[in-house]
PDB file of C-alpha atoms in Angstrom:
ATOM      1  CA  MET A 116     -26.353 -35.661  28.702  1.00  0.00           C
ATOM      2  CA  GLY A 117     -24.882 -38.811  27.926  1.00  0.00           C
ATOM      3  CA  GLY A 118     -23.366 -41.697  29.803  1.00  0.00           C
ATOM      4  CA  LYS A 119     -19.656 -42.014  31.514  1.00  0.00           C
ATOM      5  CA  GLY A 120     -17.161 -40.604  29.515  1.00  0.00           C
ATOM      6  CA  PHE A 121     -18.873 -38.525  27.417  1.00  0.00           C
ATOM      7  CA  MET A 122     -17.762 -35.072  26.304  1.00  0.00           C
ATOM      8  CA  GLY A 123     -18.895 -33.438  23.392  1.00  0.00           C
ATOM      9  CA  THR A 124     -18.432 -29.839  22.132  1.00  0.00           C
ATOM     10  CA  ARG A 125     -20.926 -26.843  20.785  1.00  0.00           C
ATOM     11  CA  ARG A 126     -20.431 -23.927  19.141  1.00  0.00           C
ATOM     12  CA  GLY A 127     -23.573 -22.110  19.404  1.00  0.00           C
ATOM     13  CA  ARG A 128     -26.931 -23.025  17.017  1.00  0.00           C
ATOM     14  CA  GLY A 129     -28.140 -20.959  13.454  1.00  0.00           C
ATOM     15  CA  LEU A 130     -25.825 -20.310  10.768  1.00  0.00           C
ATOM     16  CA  LEU A 131     -23.397 -17.488   9.508  1.00  0.00           C
ATOM     17  CA  ALA A 132     -22.748 -16.337   6.496  1.00  0.00           C
ATOM     18  CA  VAL A 133     -20.991 -18.322   4.316  1.00  0.00           C
ATOM     19  CA  GLY A 134     -17.432 -16.253   3.919  1.00  0.00           C
ATOM     20  CA  ALA A 135     -14.782 -16.398   2.250  1.00  0.00           C
ATOM     21  CA  ALA A 136     -13.753 -20.175   2.892  1.00  0.00           C
ATOM     22  CA  GLY A 137     -16.759 -21.449   1.996  1.00  0.00           C
ATOM     23  CA  LEU A 138     -17.426 -22.453   5.683  1.00  0.00           C
ATOM     24  CA  LEU A 139     -20.904 -22.378   7.200  1.00  0.00           C
ATOM     25  CA  LEU A 140     -20.443 -22.011  10.897  1.00  0.00           C
ATOM     26  CA  ALA A 141     -23.566 -22.722  13.162  1.00  0.00           C
ATOM     27  CA  GLY A 142     -24.083 -19.076  15.644  1.00  0.00           C
ATOM     28  CA  CYS A 143     -27.094 -17.710  17.340  1.00  0.00           C
ATOM     29  CA  GLY A 144     -28.408 -14.724  14.868  1.00  0.00           C
ATOM     30  CA  GLY A 145     -32.073 -14.790  14.185  1.00  0.00           C
ATOM     31  CA  GLY A 146     -31.515 -13.913  10.138  1.00  0.00           C
ATOM     32  CA  ASP A 147     -29.441 -15.784   9.269  1.00  0.00           C
ATOM     33  CA  ALA A 148     -29.717 -18.243   6.058  1.00  0.00           C
ATOM     34  CA  GLU A 149     -30.577 -21.578   6.788  1.00  0.00           C
ATOM     35  CA  ALA A 150     -28.241 -24.492   5.852  1.00  0.00           C
ATOM     36  CA  ALA A 151     -29.498 -26.562   2.602  1.00  0.00           C
ATOM     37  CA  ALA A 152     -31.280 -30.018   3.537  1.00  0.00           C
ATOM     38  CA  LEU A 153     -29.478 -32.638   1.141  1.00  0.00           C
ATOM     39  CA  GLY A 154     -31.317 -34.617  -1.643  1.00  0.00           C
ATOM     40  CA  LYS A 155     -30.580 -38.627  -2.028  1.00  0.00           C
ATOM     41  CA  LYS A 156     -27.619 -38.195  -4.727  1.00  0.00           C
ATOM     42  CA  GLN A 157     -25.954 -35.214  -2.596  1.00  0.00           C
ATOM     43  CA  ALA A 158     -26.450 -37.179   0.680  1.00  0.00           C
ATOM     44  CA  THR A 159     -24.899 -39.833  -1.827  1.00  0.00           C
ATOM     45  CA  SER A 160     -22.134 -37.787  -2.280  1.00  0.00           C
ATOM     46  CA  VAL A 161     -20.681 -36.747   0.867  1.00  0.00           C
ATOM     47  CA  LEU A 162     -20.071 -40.537   1.944  1.00  0.00           C
ATOM     48  CA  PRO A 163     -16.340 -40.858   1.515  1.00  0.00           C
ATOM     49  CA  ASP A 164     -15.577 -42.756  -1.370  1.00  0.00           C
ATOM     50  CA  ALA A 165     -12.048 -44.319  -2.318  1.00  0.00           C
ATOM     51  CA  LYS A 166     -10.467 -41.293  -3.446  1.00  0.00           C
ATOM     52  CA  ALA A 167     -11.307 -39.722   0.157  1.00  0.00           C
ATOM     53  CA  VAL A 168      -9.666 -42.481   2.206  1.00  0.00           C
ATOM     54  CA  PRO A 169      -5.958 -43.800   0.491  1.00  0.00           C
ATOM     55  CA  GLY A 170      -4.650 -46.824   1.859  1.00  0.00           C
ATOM     56  CA  TRP A 171      -7.816 -48.010   2.952  1.00  0.00           C
ATOM     57  CA  ARG A 172      -9.356 -50.564   0.778  1.00  0.00           C
ATOM     58  CA  MET A 173     -13.533 -49.856   0.201  1.00  0.00           C
ATOM     59  CA  TYR A 174     -15.807 -52.751   0.899  1.00  0.00           C
ATOM     60  CA  VAL A 175     -19.575 -50.626   1.019  1.00  0.00           C
ATOM     61  CA  LYS A 176     -19.608 -48.278  -1.883  1.00  0.00           C
ATOM     62  CA  PRO A 177     -21.119 -45.429  -0.766  1.00  0.00           C
ATOM     63  CA  ASP A 178     -24.837 -45.408  -1.127  1.00  0.00           C
ATOM     64  CA  ALA A 179     -28.350 -43.264   0.544  1.00  0.00           C
ATOM     65  CA  GLN A 180     -31.356 -43.900   0.380  1.00  0.00           C
ATOM     66  CA  GLU A 181     -35.002 -42.868   2.003  1.00  0.00           C
ATOM     67  CA  PRO A 182     -36.023 -44.570   4.832  1.00  0.00           C
ATOM     68  CA  VAL A 183     -38.908 -47.100   4.806  1.00  0.00           C
ATOM     69  CA  PRO A 184     -40.572 -48.769   7.281  1.00  0.00           C
ATOM     70  CA  GLU A 185     -39.507 -52.268   6.793  1.00  0.00           C
ATOM     71  CA  TYR A 186     -35.550 -50.696   6.564  1.00  0.00           C
ATOM     72  CA  PRO A 187     -35.079 -47.758   9.090  1.00  0.00           C
ATOM     73  CA  PRO A 188     -31.983 -46.266   9.320  1.00  0.00           C
ATOM     74  CA  SER A 189     -29.667 -48.903  11.166  1.00  0.00           C
ATOM     75  CA  THR A 190     -27.458 -46.289  12.434  1.00  0.00           C
ATOM     76  CA  CYS A 191     -30.057 -44.557  14.593  1.00  0.00           C
ATOM     77  CA  VAL A 192     -30.211 -45.480  17.734  1.00  0.00           C
ATOM     78  CA  ALA A 193     -31.728 -44.435  21.046  1.00  0.00           C
ATOM     79  CA  ARG A 194     -32.623 -44.648  24.211  1.00  0.00           C
ATOM     80  CA  THR A 195     -36.242 -44.752  24.220  1.00  0.00           C
ATOM     81  CA  LYS A 196     -39.120 -44.614  22.139  1.00  0.00           C
ATOM     82  CA  GLU A 197     -39.760 -40.860  22.420  1.00  0.00           C
ATOM     83  CA  GLN A 198     -35.761 -39.804  21.390  1.00  0.00           C
ATOM     84  CA  ARG A 199     -36.319 -42.221  18.579  1.00  0.00           C
ATOM     85  CA  LYS A 200     -38.979 -39.921  17.232  1.00  0.00           C
ATOM     86  CA  THR A 201     -37.097 -37.050  17.240  1.00  0.00           C
ATOM     87  CA  ALA A 202     -33.422 -38.817  16.073  1.00  0.00           C
ATOM     88  CA  CYS A 203     -34.662 -41.206  13.762  1.00  0.00           C
ATOM     89  CA  ASP A 204     -38.649 -40.815  12.150  1.00  0.00           C
ATOM     90  CA  PRO A 205     -37.496 -37.249  11.055  1.00  0.00           C
ATOM     91  CA  VAL A 206     -34.463 -38.647   8.529  1.00  0.00           C
ATOM     92  CA  THR A 207     -35.481 -37.929   5.146  1.00  0.00           C
ATOM     93  CA  PHE A 208     -32.075 -39.759   3.675  1.00  0.00           C
ATOM     94  CA  TRP A 209     -29.281 -42.101   5.150  1.00  0.00           C
ATOM     95  CA  GLY A 210     -26.516 -44.254   4.141  1.00  0.00           C
ATOM     96  CA  ALA A 211     -22.544 -45.311   4.587  1.00  0.00           C
ATOM     97  CA  SER A 212     -19.614 -46.430   3.250  1.00  0.00           C
ATOM     98  CA  ALA A 213     -17.295 -49.079   4.593  1.00  0.00           C
ATOM     99  CA  PHE A 214     -13.498 -49.442   4.275  1.00  0.00           C
ATOM    100  CA  SER A 215     -11.224 -51.617   5.891  1.00  0.00           C
ATOM    101  CA  ARG A 216      -6.978 -51.668   5.925  1.00  0.00           C
ATOM    102  CA  LYS A 217      -5.406 -55.483   6.335  1.00  0.00           C
ATOM    103  CA  SER A 218      -1.975 -54.547   7.257  1.00  0.00           C
ATOM    104  CA  ASP A 219      -3.836 -53.582  11.089  1.00  0.00           C
ATOM    105  CA  MET A 220      -6.728 -55.755  11.246  1.00  0.00           C
ATOM    106  CA  THR A 221      -8.910 -52.306  11.035  1.00  0.00           C
ATOM    107  CA  THR A 222     -11.976 -51.220   9.928  1.00  0.00           C
ATOM    108  CA  LEU A 223     -13.280 -47.834   8.929  1.00  0.00           C
ATOM    109  CA  ASP A 224     -16.770 -46.956   8.773  1.00  0.00           C
ATOM    110  CA  PHE A 225     -19.017 -43.796   7.974  1.00  0.00           C
ATOM    111  CA  TRP A 226     -22.728 -42.882   8.132  1.00  0.00           C
ATOM    112  CA  ILE A 227     -24.587 -40.181   7.243  1.00  0.00           C
ATOM    113  CA  LEU A 228     -28.303 -38.992   8.841  1.00  0.00           C
ATOM    114  CA  ALA A 229     -29.844 -35.970   6.587  1.00  0.00           C
ATOM    115  CA  TYR A 230     -32.528 -34.135   8.341  1.00  0.00           C
ATOM    116  CA  LYS A 231     -35.051 -31.397   6.240  1.00  0.00           C
ATOM    117  CA  ASP A 232     -33.724 -28.354   8.632  1.00  0.00           C
ATOM    118  CA  GLU A 233     -31.117 -27.832  11.328  1.00  0.00           C
ATOM    119  CA  LYS A 234     -33.314 -27.737  13.848  1.00  0.00           C
ATOM    120  CA  THR A 235     -34.487 -31.245  13.507  1.00  0.00           C
ATOM    121  CA  ALA A 236     -30.793 -32.428  13.075  1.00  0.00           C
ATOM    122  CA  ASP A 237     -30.050 -30.423  16.156  1.00  0.00           C
ATOM    123  CA  ALA A 238     -32.395 -31.917  18.500  1.00  0.00           C
ATOM    124  CA  ALA A 239     -31.156 -35.658  16.643  1.00  0.00           C
ATOM    125  CA  TYR A 240     -27.315 -34.795  17.308  1.00  0.00           C
ATOM    126  CA  ASP A 241     -28.229 -34.216  21.114  1.00  0.00           C
ATOM    127  CA  VAL A 242     -30.296 -37.805  21.080  1.00  0.00           C
ATOM    128  CA  LEU A 243     -27.543 -39.523  19.198  1.00  0.00           C
ATOM    129  CA  ALA A 244     -24.963 -38.320  21.492  1.00  0.00           C
ATOM    130  CA  GLU A 245     -26.346 -39.833  24.186  1.00  0.00           C
ATOM    131  CA  TRP A 246     -26.373 -42.777  22.952  1.00  0.00           C
ATOM    132  CA  TYR A 247     -22.965 -43.092  21.377  1.00  0.00           C
ATOM    133  CA  GLY A 248     -21.365 -41.040  23.719  1.00  0.00           C
ATOM    134  CA  GLY A 249     -18.825 -42.755  26.617  1.00  0.00           C
ATOM    135  CA  ASP A 250     -19.425 -46.487  27.674  1.00  0.00           C
ATOM    136  CA  ARG A 251     -21.494 -47.339  24.290  1.00  0.00           C
ATOM    137  CA  VAL A 252     -18.466 -47.145  22.522  1.00  0.00           C
ATOM    138  CA  GLY A 253     -16.709 -49.766  25.101  1.00  0.00           C
ATOM    139  CA  GLN A 254     -16.398 -49.645  28.445  1.00  0.00           C
ATOM    140  CA  ASN A 255     -14.205 -46.649  30.017  1.00  0.00           C
ATOM    141  CA  ALA A 256     -14.635 -44.404  26.932  1.00  0.00           C
ATOM    142  CA  GLU A 257     -12.197 -41.562  26.824  1.00  0.00           C
ATOM    143  CA  LYS A 258     -12.447 -38.241  24.712  1.00  0.00           C
ATOM    144  CA  VAL A 259     -10.667 -38.349  21.907  1.00  0.00           C
ATOM    145  CA  GLU A 260      -9.722 -34.094  20.870  1.00  0.00           C
ATOM    146  CA  ILE A 261     -10.307 -33.866  17.454  1.00  0.00           C
ATOM    147  CA  GLY A 262     -10.441 -30.640  16.263  1.00  0.00           C
ATOM    148  CA  ASP A 263     -13.281 -28.605  15.583  1.00  0.00           C
ATOM    149  CA  PRO A 264     -15.189 -30.218  12.491  1.00  0.00           C
ATOM    150  CA  GLY A 265     -18.988 -28.557  12.195  1.00  0.00           C
ATOM    151  CA  ALA A 266     -21.400 -26.939  14.416  1.00  0.00           C
ATOM    152  CA  GLU A 267     -21.174 -29.946  17.239  1.00  0.00           C
ATOM    153  CA  HIS A 268     -18.711 -32.893  17.563  1.00  0.00           C
ATOM    154  CA  VAL A 269     -17.892 -35.783  19.847  1.00  0.00           C
ATOM    155  CA  ALA A 270     -15.228 -38.601  19.851  1.00  0.00           C
ATOM    156  CA  ASN A 271     -14.638 -41.350  22.546  1.00  0.00           C
ATOM    157  CA  ARG A 272     -12.167 -44.266  22.262  1.00  0.00           C
ATOM    158  CA  ALA A 273     -12.614 -47.472  24.591  1.00  0.00           C
ATOM    159  CA  ALA A 274      -9.875 -49.806  24.853  1.00  0.00           C
ATOM    160  CA  VAL A 275     -12.067 -52.883  24.193  1.00  0.00           C
ATOM    161  CA  GLY A 276     -14.962 -52.486  21.690  1.00  0.00           C
ATOM    162  CA  ALA A 277     -17.171 -54.553  19.593  1.00  0.00           C
ATOM    163  CA  MET A 278     -14.177 -55.850  17.372  1.00  0.00           C
ATOM    164  CA  ALA A 279     -12.138 -56.733  20.861  1.00  0.00           C
ATOM    165  CA  GLY A 280      -9.303 -54.473  20.101  1.00  0.00           C
ATOM    166  CA  PRO A 281      -9.263 -50.074  20.413  1.00  0.00           C
ATOM    167  CA  ALA A 282     -13.202 -48.306  18.943  1.00  0.00           C
ATOM    168  CA  THR A 283     -13.558 -45.256  18.624  1.00  0.00           C
ATOM    169  CA  ILE A 284     -16.562 -43.654  17.361  1.00  0.00           C
ATOM    170  CA  THR A 285     -17.046 -39.604  16.323  1.00  0.00           C
ATOM    171  CA  GLN A 286     -20.143 -37.991  15.867  1.00  0.00           C
ATOM    172  CA  ILE A 287     -20.923 -34.218  14.026  1.00  0.00           C
ATOM    173  CA  ARG A 288     -23.419 -32.086  13.261  1.00  0.00           C
ATOM    174  CA  VAL A 289     -22.834 -30.069  10.126  1.00  0.00           C
ATOM    175  CA  GLY A 290     -26.387 -28.022   8.908  1.00  0.00           C
ATOM    176  CA  THR A 291     -28.691 -30.422   7.957  1.00  0.00           C
ATOM    177  CA  THR A 292     -26.601 -33.770   8.486  1.00  0.00           C
ATOM    178  CA  VAL A 293     -25.612 -35.805  11.942  1.00  0.00           C
ATOM    179  CA  LEU A 294     -22.460 -37.683  10.155  1.00  0.00           C
ATOM    180  CA  GLY A 295     -20.606 -40.417  12.122  1.00  0.00           C
ATOM    181  CA  ILE A 296     -17.482 -42.346  12.184  1.00  0.00           C
ATOM    182  CA  SER A 297     -16.468 -45.613  13.553  1.00  0.00           C
ATOM    183  CA  THR A 298     -13.344 -47.308  13.906  1.00  0.00           C
ATOM    184  CA  GLY A 299     -12.374 -50.915  15.316  1.00  0.00           C
ATOM    185  CA  THR A 300      -9.801 -53.819  15.215  1.00  0.00           C
ATOM    186  CA  THR A 301      -9.310 -57.114  16.581  1.00  0.00           C
ATOM    187  CA  GLY A 302      -5.335 -55.598  16.786  1.00  0.00           C
ATOM    188  CA  LYS A 303      -4.237 -53.623  20.020  1.00  0.00           C
ATOM    189  CA  ALA A 304      -3.523 -50.528  18.318  1.00  0.00           C
ATOM    190  CA  ALA A 305      -5.551 -48.010  17.973  1.00  0.00           C
ATOM    191  CA  VAL A 306      -6.406 -45.674  14.881  1.00  0.00           C
ATOM    192  CA  PRO A 307      -4.027 -42.581  15.752  1.00  0.00           C
ATOM    193  CA  ASP A 308      -5.576 -39.140  17.302  1.00  0.00           C
ATOM    194  CA  LYS A 309      -4.591 -37.393  14.458  1.00  0.00           C
ATOM    195  CA  GLU A 310      -6.143 -39.684  11.753  1.00  0.00           C
ATOM    196  CA  VAL A 311      -9.188 -39.631  13.367  1.00  0.00           C
ATOM    197  CA  GLU A 312      -9.081 -36.041  13.387  1.00  0.00           C
ATOM    198  CA  ALA A 313      -8.308 -36.015   9.794  1.00  0.00           C
ATOM    199  CA  PHE A 314     -11.286 -38.450   8.944  1.00  0.00           C
ATOM    200  CA  ALA A 315     -13.579 -36.088  10.863  1.00  0.00           C
ATOM    201  CA  ALA A 316     -12.416 -32.871   9.093  1.00  0.00           C
ATOM    202  CA  MET A 317     -12.770 -34.470   5.807  1.00  0.00           C
ATOM    203  CA  PHE A 318     -16.049 -36.014   6.571  1.00  0.00           C
ATOM    204  CA  ALA A 319     -17.478 -32.554   8.031  1.00  0.00           C
ATOM    205  CA  GLU A 320     -16.162 -30.383   4.742  1.00  0.00           C
ATOM    206  CA  ARG A 321     -18.058 -32.921   2.275  1.00  0.00           C
ATOM    207  CA  ALA A 322     -21.013 -32.200   4.380  1.00  0.00           C
ATOM    208  CA  GLN A 323     -20.035 -28.638   4.155  1.00  0.00           C
ATOM    209  CA  GLN A 324     -19.599 -28.637   0.509  1.00  0.00           C
ATOM    210  CA  ALA A 325     -22.759 -30.390  -0.808  1.00  0.00           C
ATOM    211  CA  GLN A 326     -25.052 -27.911   1.535  1.00  0.00           C
ATOM    212  CA  ASN A 327     -22.930 -25.335  -0.663  1.00  0.00           C
ATOM    213  CA  GLY A 328     -24.257 -26.670  -3.588  1.00  0.00           C
ATOM    214  CA  GLU A 329     -20.945 -27.869  -4.705  1.00  0.00           C
ATOM    215  CA  LYS A 330     -20.105 -31.766  -5.353  1.00  0.00           C
ATOM    216  CA  PRO A 331     -17.574 -32.827  -2.329  1.00  0.00           C
ATOM    217  CA  SER A 332     -14.290 -33.345  -3.289  1.00  0.00           C
ATOM    218  CA  ALA A 333     -12.573 -33.067   0.512  1.00  0.00           C
ATOM    219  CA  ALA A 334      -9.905 -36.154   0.769  1.00  0.00           C
ATOM    220  CA  VAL A 335      -7.547 -36.750   3.173  1.00  0.00           C
ATOM    221  CA  PRO A 336      -4.061 -36.330   1.920  1.00  0.00           C
ATOM    222  CA  GLY A 337      -3.039 -39.566   0.921  1.00  0.00           C
ATOM    223  CA  SER A 338       0.880 -40.686   2.549  1.00  0.00           C
TER     224      SER A 338
END
């Protein structure tokens, strides 16, 4: 699956019971509880705000909406019409928030695609990972280690992305959601792996908190 440089990680499929840590981890059990589908307000709440990413200036406020034919999810892109039916047509809510850091001319974007159930989100993840993996980030993209967020995840970085500097795209599936994170710059310095890992962990936790029926509060530690 995927193009050159694409690498992803799975932790299985299905859902384990919620433990003391409040985590829902994907497994293979047939009798496990299903992760919750998110409504519009919940999907919006998953998107990081200014408090969640200290040190960054927010220029697109968190907002989720229901897809309509005239305004389909711009963050849902697939290689073929059939793949789009799998990944994009079933989206129940989608949204984004965006930030910038003037000191090093870097942007930071988050997006969420919510689905009716885990099975649908899982199938969508595979399609989107094929699109965003590897050289879709930029030529000769390489894997970025980001720990173990969500049920599935992939992160790749290219030395030259859409903004002419280093770019990184991360994708994570948490239950019934597929999450995306991108960083880009017109400068020469890439966002460090540890920062990308922190963004991924925070975003995945916010999605899990929402699916647990909690108000998302996860944030990247301030400097």
